Short mmCIF file of C-alpha atoms in Angstrom, two decimals:
data_model
loop_
_atom_site.label_atom_id
_atom_site.label_comp_id
_atom_site.label_asym_id
_atom_site.label_seq_id
_atom_site.Cartn_x
_atom_site.Cartn_y
_atom_site.Cartn_z
CA UNK M 141 -99.72 47.75 63.50
CA UNK M 142 -99.80 50.34 66.30
CA UNK M 143 -101.23 49.48 69.68
CA UNK M 144 -104.16 51.88 69.42
CA UNK M 145 -105.11 50.40 66.01
CA UNK M 146 -104.88 46.85 67.39
CA UNK M 147 -107.29 47.76 70.18
CA UNK M 148 -109.79 49.21 67.69
CA UNK M 149 -109.85 46.31 65.23
CA UNK M 150 -112.93 44.28 64.34
CA UNK M 151 -111.70 40.77 63.53
CA UNK M 152 -113.75 38.92 60.90
CA UNK M 153 -113.58 35.16 60.34
CA UNK M 154 -116.03 33.93 57.69
CA UNK M 155 -114.07 31.55 55.45
CA UNK M 156 -116.95 30.35 53.27
CA UNK M 157 -118.11 32.35 50.26
CA UNK M 158 -118.11 36.13 50.15
CA UNK M 159 -119.30 36.72 53.72
CA UNK M 160 -116.00 38.12 55.03
CA UNK M 161 -115.59 40.56 52.15
CA UNK M 162 -119.20 41.80 52.37
CA UNK M 163 -119.00 42.27 56.16
CA UNK M 164 -115.66 44.05 55.75
CA UNK M 165 -117.07 46.49 53.17
CA UNK M 166 -120.15 47.18 55.28
CA UNK M 167 -118.15 47.95 58.45
CA UNK M 168 -115.58 50.07 56.63
CA UNK M 169 -118.42 52.27 55.31
CA UNK M 170 -119.33 52.75 58.99
CA UNK M 171 -115.72 54.01 59.59
CA UNK M 172 -114.75 50.92 61.59
CA UNK M 173 -111.31 49.35 61.38
CA UNK M 174 -111.46 45.73 60.24
CA UNK M 175 -109.13 42.78 59.82
CA UNK M 176 -110.09 39.61 57.90
CA UNK M 177 -108.72 36.36 59.33
CA UNK M 178 -108.04 33.67 56.72
CA UNK M 179 -107.70 30.64 59.02
CA UNK M 180 -108.06 29.31 62.55
CA UNK M 181 -104.40 30.13 63.12
CA UNK M 182 -105.04 33.72 62.02
CA UNK M 183 -107.81 34.05 64.61
CA UNK M 184 -105.53 32.78 67.36
CA UNK M 185 -102.66 35.06 66.39
CA UNK M 186 -104.76 38.24 66.05
CA UNK M 187 -106.72 37.68 69.27
CA UNK M 188 -103.44 37.41 71.16
CA UNK M 189 -102.34 40.73 69.64
CA UNK M 190 -105.55 42.43 70.76
CA UNK M 191 -108.93 43.27 69.28
CA UNK M 192 -112.13 45.16 69.94
CA UNK M 193 -114.66 42.61 68.60
CA UNK M 194 -114.57 39.19 66.94
CA UNK M 195 -117.20 38.46 64.25
CA UNK M 196 -117.38 34.81 63.25
CA UNK M 197 -119.80 32.58 61.36
CA UNK M 198 -121.09 29.45 63.05
CA UNK M 199 -119.77 27.15 60.33
CA UNK M 200 -116.25 28.52 61.03
CA UNK M 201 -116.41 27.41 64.65
CA UNK M 202 -114.66 24.06 64.41
CA UNK M 203 -114.09 21.90 67.47
CA UNK M 204 -110.42 22.96 67.37
CA UNK M 205 -111.27 26.69 67.30
CA UNK M 206 -113.94 26.32 69.99
CA UNK M 207 -111.36 24.69 72.27
CA UNK M 208 -108.89 27.52 71.66
CA UNK M 209 -111.54 30.20 72.28
CA UNK M 210 -112.56 28.57 75.55
CA UNK M 211 -108.94 28.52 76.73
CA UNK M 212 -108.24 32.04 75.51
CA UNK M 213 -111.37 33.58 77.02
CA UNK M 214 -110.99 31.92 80.41
CA UNK M 215 -107.39 33.16 80.62
CA UNK M 216 -108.28 36.81 79.86
CA UNK M 217 -107.08 39.36 82.43
CA UNK M 218 -109.66 40.65 84.90
CA UNK M 219 -110.37 43.82 82.93
CA UNK M 220 -111.05 41.99 79.63
CA UNK M 221 -114.22 40.40 78.30
CA UNK M 222 -113.92 40.49 74.51
CA UNK M 223 -117.31 40.52 72.75
CA UNK M 224 -117.92 37.82 70.11
CA UNK M 225 -120.65 38.15 67.48
CA UNK M 226 -121.66 34.81 65.95
CA UNK M 227 -123.57 34.91 62.65
CA UNK M 228 -125.70 31.78 62.61
CA UNK M 229 -128.04 30.18 60.10
CA UNK M 230 -129.28 27.50 62.47
CA UNK M 231 -130.82 29.81 65.08
CA UNK M 232 -131.56 29.08 68.72
CA UNK M 233 -132.65 25.51 67.98
CA UNK M 234 -129.13 24.48 66.93
CA UNK M 235 -127.47 21.92 69.25
CA UNK M 236 -124.30 24.08 69.05
CA UNK M 237 -126.03 27.07 70.62
CA UNK M 238 -125.33 25.96 74.19
CA UNK M 239 -121.63 25.59 73.29
CA UNK M 240 -121.60 29.14 71.94
CA UNK M 241 -123.01 30.69 75.09
CA UNK M 242 -120.38 28.96 77.21
CA UNK M 243 -117.83 31.25 75.55
CA UNK M 244 -119.04 34.23 77.60
CA UNK M 245 -119.71 37.64 76.04
CA UNK M 246 -121.62 36.26 73.04
CA UNK M 247 -124.21 37.84 70.74
CA UNK M 248 -126.02 35.53 68.28
CA UNK M 249 -127.21 37.18 65.07
CA UNK M 250 -129.43 35.01 62.89
CA UNK M 251 -128.80 35.16 59.14
CA UNK M 252 -129.88 36.59 56.84
CA UNK M 253 -129.80 39.94 58.66
CA UNK M 254 -130.02 43.58 57.68
CA UNK M 255 -126.81 45.56 57.41
CA UNK M 256 -128.07 48.15 59.87
CA UNK M 257 -128.65 45.38 62.44
CA UNK M 258 -125.09 44.13 62.10
CA UNK M 259 -123.60 47.64 62.32
CA UNK M 260 -125.71 48.44 65.38
CA UNK M 261 -124.62 45.23 67.14
CA UNK M 262 -120.96 45.79 66.26
CA UNK M 263 -121.02 49.44 67.42
CA UNK M 264 -122.60 48.45 70.73
CA UNK M 265 -119.99 45.74 71.30
CA UNK M 266 -117.21 48.12 70.20
CA UNK M 267 -118.21 50.81 72.72
CA UNK M 268 -118.29 48.29 75.54
CA UNK M 269 -114.86 46.98 74.57
CA UNK M 270 -113.37 50.49 74.45
CA UNK M 271 -114.59 51.06 78.00
CA UNK M 272 -112.75 47.89 79.01
CA UNK M 273 -109.51 49.15 77.47
CA UNK M 274 -110.04 52.51 79.20
CA UNK M 275 -110.50 50.80 82.56
CA UNK M 276 -107.34 48.77 81.95
CA UNK M 277 -105.43 52.05 81.55
CA UNK M 278 -107.03 53.52 84.69
CA UNK M 279 -106.11 50.41 86.68
CA UNK M 280 -102.55 50.60 85.38
CA UNK M 281 -102.27 54.22 86.43
CA UNK M 282 -103.76 53.48 89.83
CA UNK M 283 -101.21 50.71 90.41
CA UNK M 284 -98.38 53.07 89.45
CA UNK M 285 -99.87 55.80 91.61
CA UNK M 286 -100.17 53.57 94.67
CA UNK M 287 -96.56 52.44 94.22
CA UNK M 288 -95.54 56.10 93.95
CA UNK M 289 -97.59 56.99 97.04
CA UNK M 290 -95.92 54.27 99.10
CA UNK M 291 -92.51 55.50 97.91
CA UNK M 292 -93.27 59.13 98.67
CA UNK M 293 -94.62 58.42 102.15
CA UNK M 294 -91.65 56.25 103.08
CA UNK M 295 -89.22 59.03 102.16
CA UNK M 296 -90.22 61.43 104.97
CA UNK M 297 -90.86 58.57 107.41
CA UNK M 298 -87.20 57.53 107.27
CA UNK M 299 -85.73 60.79 108.69
CA UNK M 300 -88.64 61.10 111.16
CA UNK M 301 -87.89 57.60 112.47
CA UNK M 302 -84.17 58.31 112.66
CA UNK M 303 -84.79 61.63 114.41
CA UNK M 304 -87.06 60.02 117.03
CA UNK M 305 -84.37 57.39 117.74
CA UNK M 306 -81.74 60.12 118.00
CA UNK M 307 -83.77 62.01 120.62
CA UNK M 308 -83.49 58.99 122.93
CA UNK M 309 -79.78 59.70 123.46
CA UNK M 310 -79.37 61.47 126.84
CA UNK M 311 -76.24 63.40 125.85
CA UNK M 312 -77.67 65.34 122.90
CA UNK M 313 -76.57 68.97 122.80
CA UNK M 314 -79.24 71.69 122.49
CA UNK M 315 -77.93 72.42 119.01
CA UNK M 316 -78.47 68.82 117.86
CA UNK M 317 -81.91 68.72 119.47
CA UNK M 318 -82.82 71.86 117.55
CA UNK M 319 -81.56 70.40 114.25
CA UNK M 320 -83.42 67.13 114.92
CA UNK M 321 -86.62 69.02 115.68
CA UNK M 322 -86.27 70.96 112.44
CA UNK M 323 -85.90 67.72 110.48
CA UNK M 324 -89.09 66.31 112.00
CA UNK M 325 -90.96 69.55 111.36
CA UNK M 326 -89.89 69.69 107.70
CA UNK M 327 -90.79 66.08 107.03
CA UNK M 328 -94.18 66.35 108.74
CA UNK M 329 -94.98 69.37 106.59
CA UNK M 330 -93.96 67.39 103.51
CA UNK M 331 -96.24 64.47 104.47
CA UNK M 332 -99.06 66.87 105.26
CA UNK M 333 -98.66 68.40 101.80
CA UNK M 334 -98.93 64.97 100.17
CA UNK M 335 -102.09 64.15 102.11
CA UNK M 336 -103.60 67.57 101.39
CA UNK M 337 -102.99 67.05 97.67
CA UNK M 338 -104.76 63.69 97.80
CA UNK M 339 -107.75 65.11 99.66
CA UNK M 340 -107.90 68.17 97.44
CA UNK M 341 -107.98 66.26 94.17
CA UNK M 342 -110.61 63.89 95.59
CA UNK M 343 -112.85 66.72 96.83
CA UNK M 344 -112.51 68.75 93.65
CA UNK M 345 -113.12 65.82 91.30
CA UNK M 346 -116.29 64.89 93.22
CA UNK M 347 -117.57 68.48 93.20
CA UNK M 348 -117.27 68.87 96.98
CA UNK M 349 -115.21 72.08 96.93
CA UNK M 350 -116.99 75.37 97.42
CA UNK M 351 -115.06 78.42 96.27
CA UNK M 352 -114.83 81.31 98.73
CA UNK M 353 -114.85 84.03 96.13
CA UNK M 354 -113.22 87.41 96.56
CA UNK M 355 -112.30 90.17 94.14
CA UNK M 356 -108.50 90.14 93.82
CA UNK M 357 -105.77 91.98 91.99
CA UNK M 358 -104.35 89.22 89.76
CA UNK M 359 -100.84 90.63 90.27
CA UNK M 360 -101.09 89.82 93.98
CA UNK M 361 -102.09 86.24 93.17
CA UNK M 362 -98.90 85.89 91.11
CA UNK M 363 -96.61 87.38 93.78
CA UNK M 364 -98.18 85.28 96.56
CA UNK M 365 -97.71 82.11 94.49
CA UNK M 366 -94.05 82.98 93.95
CA UNK M 367 -93.63 83.56 97.67
CA UNK M 368 -94.86 80.01 98.36
CA UNK M 369 -92.44 78.46 95.87
CA UNK M 370 -89.51 80.75 96.74
CA UNK M 371 -87.72 78.24 99.05
CA UNK M 372 -87.54 75.64 96.25
CA UNK M 373 -86.51 78.26 93.67
CA UNK M 374 -83.70 79.45 95.92
CA UNK M 375 -82.60 75.93 96.85
CA UNK M 376 -82.20 75.07 93.16
CA UNK M 377 -80.68 78.47 92.32
CA UNK M 378 -83.27 79.25 89.64
CA UNK M 379 -83.67 82.71 88.19
CA UNK M 380 -87.34 83.71 88.14
CA UNK M 381 -88.64 86.59 86.03
CA UNK M 382 -92.05 88.06 86.81
CA UNK M 383 -93.82 90.10 84.14
CA UNK M 384 -97.17 91.64 85.08
CA UNK M 385 -99.40 94.48 83.96
CA UNK M 386 -98.58 98.00 85.14
CA UNK M 387 -102.11 98.59 86.43
CA UNK M 388 -104.40 96.43 88.59
CA UNK M 389 -106.31 93.71 86.74
CA UNK M 390 -108.99 91.98 88.75
CA UNK M 391 -110.13 88.42 89.04
CA UNK M 392 -112.98 86.93 91.06
CA UNK M 393 -112.16 83.66 92.77
CA UNK M 394 -110.95 81.82 95.81
CA UNK M 395 -107.59 83.36 96.86
CA UNK M 396 -106.24 80.13 98.33
CA UNK M 397 -107.16 78.09 95.26
CA UNK M 398 -105.90 80.65 92.73
CA UNK M 399 -102.55 80.82 94.50
CA UNK M 400 -102.54 77.01 94.63
CA UNK M 401 -103.02 76.84 90.85
CA UNK M 402 -100.00 79.03 90.08
CA UNK M 403 -97.79 77.65 92.85
CA UNK M 404 -98.39 74.05 91.70
CA UNK M 405 -97.30 74.87 88.15
CA UNK M 406 -94.35 76.94 89.39
CA UNK M 407 -93.37 74.11 91.70
CA UNK M 408 -93.33 71.71 88.75
CA UNK M 409 -91.22 74.14 86.72
CA UNK M 410 -88.73 74.40 89.58
CA UNK M 411 -88.53 70.63 90.08
CA UNK M 412 -88.14 69.73 86.42
CA UNK M 413 -85.60 72.41 85.52
CA UNK M 414 -81.94 71.69 86.17
CA UNK M 415 -80.29 73.83 88.85
CA UNK M 416 -79.63 77.42 87.83
CA UNK M 417 -82.47 77.40 85.30
CA UNK M 418 -84.63 80.18 83.91
CA UNK M 419 -88.33 80.39 84.80
CA UNK M 420 -90.71 83.11 83.68
CA UNK M 421 -94.17 83.92 85.03
CA UNK M 422 -95.92 86.44 82.80
CA UNK M 423 -99.40 87.91 83.13
CA UNK M 424 -101.34 89.46 80.26
CA UNK M 425 -104.93 90.54 79.87
CA UNK M 426 -107.50 91.51 77.29
CA UNK M 427 -111.09 92.69 77.60
CA UNK M 428 -112.36 89.29 78.73
CA UNK M 429 -109.46 87.26 80.09
CA UNK M 430 -106.37 87.18 82.26
CA UNK M 431 -103.63 84.88 80.97
CA UNK M 432 -100.85 83.52 83.17
CA UNK M 433 -97.97 81.90 81.27
CA UNK M 434 -95.26 79.91 83.03
CA UNK M 435 -92.21 79.02 80.92
CA UNK M 436 -89.07 77.12 81.87
CA UNK M 437 -85.94 75.91 80.12
CA UNK M 438 -86.14 72.56 81.88
CA UNK M 439 -86.14 68.97 80.70
CA UNK M 440 -89.36 69.36 78.71
CA UNK M 441 -92.19 66.91 78.09
CA UNK M 442 -92.37 64.04 75.64
CA UNK M 443 -95.02 64.42 72.89
CA UNK M 444 -96.88 61.28 73.99
CA UNK M 445 -97.08 62.64 77.56
CA UNK M 446 -98.60 66.03 76.69
CA UNK M 447 -102.00 64.51 75.93
CA UNK M 448 -102.36 62.90 79.37
CA UNK M 449 -100.36 65.24 81.60
CA UNK M 450 -103.51 66.60 83.31
CA UNK M 451 -105.05 63.15 83.85
CA UNK M 452 -105.59 61.76 87.33
CA UNK M 453 -102.99 59.11 88.24
CA UNK M 454 -100.85 60.12 85.23
CA UNK M 455 -97.24 60.35 86.37
CA UNK M 456 -94.87 61.59 83.72
CA UNK M 457 -91.29 60.55 84.35
CA UNK M 458 -89.93 63.94 83.47
CA UNK M 459 -86.67 63.46 85.37
CA UNK M 460 -84.28 60.54 85.58
CA UNK M 461 -83.82 60.92 89.34
CA UNK M 462 -86.87 61.53 91.55
CA UNK M 463 -85.07 63.63 94.07
CA UNK M 464 -87.88 66.17 94.25
CA UNK M 465 -90.62 63.58 94.70
CA UNK M 466 -94.30 64.20 94.24
CA UNK M 467 -97.38 62.14 93.49
CA UNK M 468 -98.03 63.27 89.95
CA UNK M 469 -101.50 64.57 90.80
CA UNK M 470 -100.66 68.26 91.03
CA UNK M 471 -101.58 69.03 87.42
CA UNK M 472 -104.85 67.10 87.66
CA UNK M 473 -105.70 69.32 90.63
CA UNK M 474 -104.63 72.43 88.70
CA UNK M 475 -106.93 71.59 85.79
CA UNK M 476 -109.90 70.90 88.07
CA UNK M 477 -109.41 74.14 90.02
CA UNK M 478 -108.99 76.18 86.84
CA UNK M 479 -112.21 74.73 85.45
CA UNK M 480 -114.00 75.55 88.71
CA UNK M 481 -113.00 79.17 88.11
CA UNK M 482 -114.37 79.07 84.55
CA UNK M 483 -110.94 78.94 82.91
CA UNK M 484 -108.68 76.67 80.88
CA UNK M 485 -105.13 75.36 81.19
CA UNK M 486 -102.89 73.98 78.45
CA UNK M 487 -99.37 72.54 78.29
CA UNK M 488 -96.86 72.80 75.45
CA UNK M 489 -93.31 71.58 74.90
CA UNK M 490 -91.09 71.19 71.87
CA UNK M 491 -89.78 67.94 73.34
CA UNK M 492 -87.31 66.55 75.85
CA UNK M 493 -84.62 69.03 76.82
CA UNK M 494 -86.50 71.96 75.28
CA UNK M 495 -88.43 73.28 78.27
CA UNK M 496 -92.17 73.60 78.72
CA UNK M 497 -94.91 76.21 78.79
CA UNK M 498 -98.17 76.21 80.76
CA UNK M 499 -100.91 78.69 79.90
CA UNK M 500 -103.72 79.41 82.37
CA UNK M 501 -106.61 81.53 81.12
CA UNK M 502 -109.15 82.89 83.61
CA UNK M 503 -112.13 85.26 83.25
CA UNK M 504 -111.38 88.92 83.92
CA UNK M 505 -113.59 90.71 86.47
CA UNK M 506 -114.57 94.38 86.52
CA UNK M 507 -115.39 95.50 90.10
CA UNK M 508 -117.66 98.44 90.80
CA UNK M 509 -115.68 99.22 93.93
CA UNK M 510 -112.86 97.59 95.81
CA UNK M 511 -112.50 97.10 99.56
CA UNK M 512 -108.92 97.16 100.66
CA UNK M 513 -108.54 94.25 103.03
CA UNK M 514 -104.78 94.45 103.10
CA UNK M 515 -104.63 97.02 105.87
CA UNK M 516 -105.92 94.61 108.48
CA UNK M 517 -103.74 94.78 111.57
CA UNK M 518 -101.79 91.62 112.25
CA UNK M 519 -102.25 90.27 115.74
CA UNK M 520 -99.31 89.03 117.74
CA UNK M 521 -99.44 85.50 119.12
CA UNK M 522 -100.83 84.99 122.59
CA UNK M 523 -98.19 85.39 125.27
CA UNK M 524 -100.05 84.80 128.53
CA UNK M 525 -103.17 85.04 130.70
CA UNK M 526 -104.99 82.47 128.55
CA UNK M 527 -106.29 79.29 130.18
CA UNK M 528 -106.31 76.39 127.71
CA UNK M 529 -107.74 72.90 128.09
CA UNK M 530 -106.28 70.25 125.76
CA UNK M 531 -108.39 67.10 125.37
CA UNK M 532 -106.85 64.23 123.39
CA UNK M 533 -106.65 60.48 124.13
CA UNK M 534 -103.32 60.36 122.27
CA UNK M 535 -101.04 61.20 125.17
CA UNK M 536 -98.02 62.04 123.00
CA UNK M 537 -100.03 64.43 120.82
CA UNK M 538 -101.62 66.09 123.86
CA UNK M 539 -98.27 66.42 125.62
CA UNK M 540 -96.52 68.00 122.63
CA UNK M 541 -99.37 70.46 122.00
CA UNK M 542 -99.54 71.36 125.69
CA UNK M 543 -95.77 71.91 125.86
CA UNK M 544 -95.90 74.24 122.85
CA UNK M 545 -98.73 76.28 124.35
CA UNK M 546 -96.95 76.56 127.69
CA UNK M 547 -93.82 77.85 125.96
CA UNK M 548 -96.06 80.42 124.23
CA UNK M 549 -97.12 81.63 127.68
CA UNK M 550 -100.49 79.93 128.09
CA UNK M 551 -101.72 78.19 131.21
CA UNK M 552 -102.46 74.62 130.07
CA UNK M 553 -104.46 71.73 131.49
CA UNK M 554 -104.32 68.34 129.70
CA UNK M 555 -106.86 65.51 129.99
CA UNK M 556 -107.46 62.39 127.89
CA UNK M 557 -111.23 61.79 128.02
CA UNK M 558 -114.51 63.61 127.65
CA UNK M 559 -115.63 63.05 131.24
CA UNK M 560 -112.34 64.37 132.58
CA UNK M 561 -112.79 67.46 130.41
CA UNK M 562 -116.27 68.07 131.84
CA UNK M 563 -114.93 67.78 135.39
CA UNK M 564 -112.22 70.36 134.67
CA UNK M 565 -114.69 72.74 132.99
CA UNK M 566 -116.93 72.66 136.08
CA UNK M 567 -114.12 73.74 138.40
CA UNK M 568 -111.73 75.88 136.28
CA UNK M 569 -112.37 79.06 134.27
CA UNK M 570 -111.32 78.32 130.67
CA UNK M 571 -110.67 80.63 127.76
CA UNK M 572 -110.06 77.93 125.12
CA UNK M 573 -110.78 74.22 124.77
CA UNK M 574 -108.87 72.26 122.12
CA UNK M 575 -110.90 69.07 121.67
CA UNK M 576 -109.98 65.93 119.78
CA UNK M 577 -113.07 64.52 118.03
CA UNK M 578 -112.26 60.82 118.42
CA UNK M 579 -112.32 60.36 122.21
CA UNK M 580 -112.73 56.96 123.91
CA UNK M 581 -115.73 57.69 126.16
CA UNK M 582 -117.72 60.20 124.09
CA UNK M 583 -117.56 61.78 120.67
CA UNK M 584 -115.87 65.17 120.59
CA UNK M 585 -118.96 66.78 119.10
CA UNK M 586 -121.06 65.45 122.01
CA UNK M 587 -118.45 66.77 124.44
CA UNK M 588 -118.72 70.20 122.81
CA UNK M 589 -122.51 70.17 123.24
CA UNK M 590 -122.14 69.15 126.91
CA UNK M 591 -119.57 71.90 127.52
CA UNK M 592 -121.82 74.51 125.96
CA UNK M 593 -124.56 73.59 128.44
CA UNK M 594 -122.33 74.66 131.35
CA UNK M 595 -123.04 78.27 132.43
CA UNK M 596 -119.31 79.11 132.59
CA UNK M 597 -118.63 77.88 129.05
CA UNK M 598 -120.92 80.11 126.99
CA UNK M 599 -118.07 82.45 125.96
CA UNK M 600 -115.26 79.88 125.88
CA UNK M 601 -113.65 79.33 122.48
CA UNK M 602 -114.06 75.71 121.37
CA UNK M 603 -111.66 74.44 118.71
CA UNK M 604 -112.09 71.02 117.08
CA UNK M 605 -108.78 69.20 116.52
CA UNK M 606 -109.37 66.34 114.11
CA UNK M 607 -107.99 64.31 111.22
CA UNK M 608 -111.17 64.96 109.22
CA UNK M 609 -111.28 68.09 107.09
CA UNK M 610 -114.17 67.64 104.66
CA UNK M 611 -116.83 70.34 104.38
CA UNK M 612 -119.37 68.01 106.02
CA UNK M 613 -117.00 67.54 108.98
CA UNK M 614 -116.67 71.30 109.43
CA UNK M 615 -120.45 71.65 109.25
CA UNK M 616 -120.94 69.01 111.95
CA UNK M 617 -118.43 70.62 114.29
CA UNK M 618 -120.08 74.03 113.79
CA UNK M 619 -123.50 72.56 114.59
CA UNK M 620 -122.07 71.00 117.76
CA UNK M 621 -120.96 74.41 119.05
CA UNK M 622 -117.34 74.60 117.94
CA UNK M 623 -116.04 78.05 117.02
CA UNK M 624 -113.22 76.72 114.84
CA UNK M 625 -112.19 73.49 113.09
CA UNK M 626 -108.50 72.62 112.70
CA UNK M 627 -107.11 69.58 110.87
CA UNK M 628 -104.24 67.50 112.24
CA UNK M 629 -101.34 68.12 112.25
CA UNK M 630 -102.27 71.50 113.70
CA UNK M 631 -100.83 74.59 112.02
CA UNK M 632 -99.32 76.23 115.09
CA UNK M 633 -99.12 79.67 113.49
CA UNK M 634 -102.83 79.52 112.70
CA UNK M 635 -103.59 78.35 116.24
CA UNK M 636 -101.58 81.20 117.71
CA UNK M 637 -103.53 83.65 115.56
CA UNK M 638 -106.77 82.25 116.97
CA UNK M 639 -105.52 82.58 120.53
CA UNK M 640 -104.37 86.12 119.80
CA UNK M 641 -108.03 87.07 119.37
CA UNK M 642 -108.45 86.50 123.13
CA UNK M 643 -105.48 88.66 124.13
#
């Protein structure tokens, strides 16, 4: 018998008279799967295989069977609490009743009873048991996910650790220092991506993501997504074909999230297609919808994986090596983001070795007029004449950020506490303050409020530098007087664009 059938079975043990057959017929009419046990040994064997509910008559509960049930039920795994329905003629007054309740998840049904009463009790017990099996699967996936997370975080930590040790050698050539720095930078970006994926899927699944909707040409969404995945495509020598409409087709949504949807699926296609593979991103539209289809000739997906490939914590082992890594939550995030945009996503594959196809359908939008935002002039990074105060109790982080800003031409002052920052602000004219939120003597938000009270600080740009990036964190920093909120590790290009506004 298949596993799923085992977990859905109602075991019946009523060895006297016609009780078992009558109960069996009644439950089968209710579309329940039943199994009649013929002996104590049958009950033991079938319970060990797995069951949804056990129905047993009180006269069948011998001392031998009661002893087995006690041992079996006390040794159940943490997720399991199998419901047992005991059909009794003796009622609550029976001296055996106290023994029954010691078994645990027990329901006593006094005979004779109506068929509808039995079916109702069995259905209630069955639903509870199915939730237990579902939680067992969730726990299993969580365990696998946590193991995967530990593995994926250790991977980038190894080269970062080696690179930091290497930088201690005094005779390193500038070329080796540059290569070592590039290794650290790449691995930090990789770790940041992992953490961002975790936070994203958590925020989206809890409904904490607010879409910043714009009207966009869907073709631009496709090309921007390809641009993000291009390094991986090139590294694996894939050939990508893009097929779009010849005229603009518009979609209303969050540009960052829409690009994220396509880039996540493209990234999967690139990872799970052998080097030199073929990947196609096509875009079609009808009166109501825009359909993105991503096909690859990669390793494909097993039939039993298709049904759970978008589930949280589901990690399909689609490759024998795990050289490309990943947490297996990208597709769960894709599905949630697509649903937030009012669309659907499906996956298809003819099997292992036969490639895969992902279809993303989103609502089409018809704008009355379009504002061309693409002609905005790009600002060059700041190159000088900007006085910056860096406030961070982590001396290494403050030193590295300060060094970068100095090389970019800024005049930089570094302090490690809120009070020291206030003293500097009272004596030095500042254009920008980069404030860590978690300071030892005062909270960064309180420091921002105190700085804003100084007459010389009314026009100074305040930027929060923090490890917290939830919407509520951004709201709190805005209320404290911050102009901008940046999440660690700081995106230096984005920071330079902010400073360029002061040039």
